[in-house]
Amino acid sequence: MEGQMMGEVPASPEETDEKETVERRRERRRKLGQFLIDWSPVLAKITTIVMQYLS
C-alpha cells in the first residue's frame, strides 16, 4: 500500500475535486454560522412574537 502512495506524487483530479468540494462546504458553513450569529437577535424576536401569537 505504501508503494502505491509513493507512486502517486501528483494529486489526481478526483482528489483535487474532493478537496475543493470540502473547502466549499466549509466556506458555506462559515457563512451560515456568521449569518445566524449576526441575525440571532432578530430571529429570537421573531420567534418570541410567533410564540406569543400562537399561545
PDB file of C-alpha atoms in Angstrom:
ATOM      1  CA  MET A   1       0.000   0.000   0.000  1.00  0.00           C
ATOM      2  CA  GLU A   2       2.831   2.414   0.790  1.00  0.00           C
ATOM      3  CA  GLY A   3       4.375   1.730  -2.591  1.00  0.00           C
ATOM      4  CA  GLN A   4       1.190   2.839  -4.332  1.00  0.00           C
ATOM      5  CA  MET A   5       1.011   6.044  -2.292  1.00  0.00           C
ATOM      6  CA  MET A   6       4.604   6.964  -3.110  1.00  0.00           C
ATOM      7  CA  GLY A   7       3.983   6.308  -6.786  1.00  0.00           C
ATOM      8  CA  GLU A   8       1.158   8.905  -6.749  1.00  0.00           C
ATOM      9  CA  VAL A   9       3.105  12.130  -6.489  1.00  0.00           C
ATOM     10  CA  PRO A  10       0.685  14.477  -8.298  1.00  0.00           C
ATOM     11  CA  ALA A  11      -2.838  14.688  -6.890  1.00  0.00           C
ATOM     12  CA  SER A  12      -5.365  13.014  -9.117  1.00  0.00           C
ATOM     13  CA  PRO A  13      -8.215  15.153 -10.496  1.00  0.00           C
ATOM     14  CA  GLU A  14     -10.655  13.281  -8.238  1.00  0.00           C
ATOM     15  CA  GLU A  15      -8.626  14.203  -5.139  1.00  0.00           C
ATOM     16  CA  THR A  16      -8.412  17.837  -6.223  1.00  0.00           C
ATOM     17  CA  ASP A  17     -12.182  17.977  -6.845  1.00  0.00           C
ATOM     18  CA  GLU A  18     -12.812  16.381  -3.464  1.00  0.00           C
ATOM     19  CA  LYS A  19     -10.604  18.921  -1.678  1.00  0.00           C
ATOM     20  CA  GLU A  20     -12.354  21.792  -3.463  1.00  0.00           C
ATOM     21  CA  THR A  21     -15.757  20.352  -2.524  1.00  0.00           C
ATOM     22  CA  VAL A  22     -14.729  20.044   1.128  1.00  0.00           C
ATOM     23  CA  GLU A  23     -13.399  23.617   1.104  1.00  0.00           C
ATOM     24  CA  ARG A  24     -16.628  24.940  -0.449  1.00  0.00           C
ATOM     25  CA  ARG A  25     -18.657  23.112   2.230  1.00  0.00           C
ATOM     26  CA  ARG A  26     -16.512  24.632   4.982  1.00  0.00           C
ATOM     27  CA  GLU A  27     -16.923  28.098   3.482  1.00  0.00           C
ATOM     28  CA  ARG A  28     -20.699  27.633   3.258  1.00  0.00           C
ATOM     29  CA  ARG A  29     -20.834  26.506   6.903  1.00  0.00           C
ATOM     30  CA  ARG A  30     -18.759  29.520   7.935  1.00  0.00           C
ATOM     31  CA  LYS A  31     -21.085  31.881   6.074  1.00  0.00           C
ATOM     32  CA  LEU A  32     -24.192  30.213   7.528  1.00  0.00           C
ATOM     33  CA  GLY A  33     -22.754  30.342  11.041  1.00  0.00           C
ATOM     34  CA  GLN A  34     -21.885  34.021  10.654  1.00  0.00           C
ATOM     35  CA  PHE A  35     -25.364  34.737   9.271  1.00  0.00           C
ATOM     36  CA  LEU A  36     -27.002  33.048  12.262  1.00  0.00           C
ATOM     37  CA  ILE A  37     -24.773  34.927  14.701  1.00  0.00           C
ATOM     38  CA  ASP A  38     -25.484  38.269  13.020  1.00  0.00           C
ATOM     39  CA  TRP A  39     -29.219  37.699  12.812  1.00  0.00           C
ATOM     40  CA  SER A  40     -29.770  35.806  16.079  1.00  0.00           C
ATOM     41  CA  PRO A  41     -31.336  38.789  17.931  1.00  0.00           C
ATOM     42  CA  VAL A  42     -33.779  39.316  15.064  1.00  0.00           C
ATOM     43  CA  LEU A  43     -34.573  35.602  14.823  1.00  0.00           C
ATOM     44  CA  ALA A  44     -35.078  35.438  18.590  1.00  0.00           C
ATOM     45  CA  LYS A  45     -37.515  38.379  18.488  1.00  0.00           C
ATOM     46  CA  ILE A  46     -39.457  36.859  15.573  1.00  0.00           C
ATOM     47  CA  THR A  47     -39.642  33.537  17.435  1.00  0.00           C
ATOM     48  CA  THR A  48     -40.940  35.317  20.546  1.00  0.00           C
ATOM     49  CA  ILE A  49     -43.617  37.131  18.536  1.00  0.00           C
ATOM     50  CA  VAL A  50     -44.704  33.910  16.827  1.00  0.00           C
ATOM     51  CA  MET A  51     -44.856  32.029  20.134  1.00  0.00           C
ATOM     52  CA  GLN A  52     -46.952  34.783  21.724  1.00  0.00           C
ATOM     53  CA  TYR A  53     -49.267  34.783  18.718  1.00  0.00           C
ATOM     54  CA  LEU A  54     -49.736  31.012  18.845  1.00  0.00           C
ATOM     55  CA  SER A  55     -50.301  30.788  22.593  1.00  0.00           C
TER      56      SER A  55
END
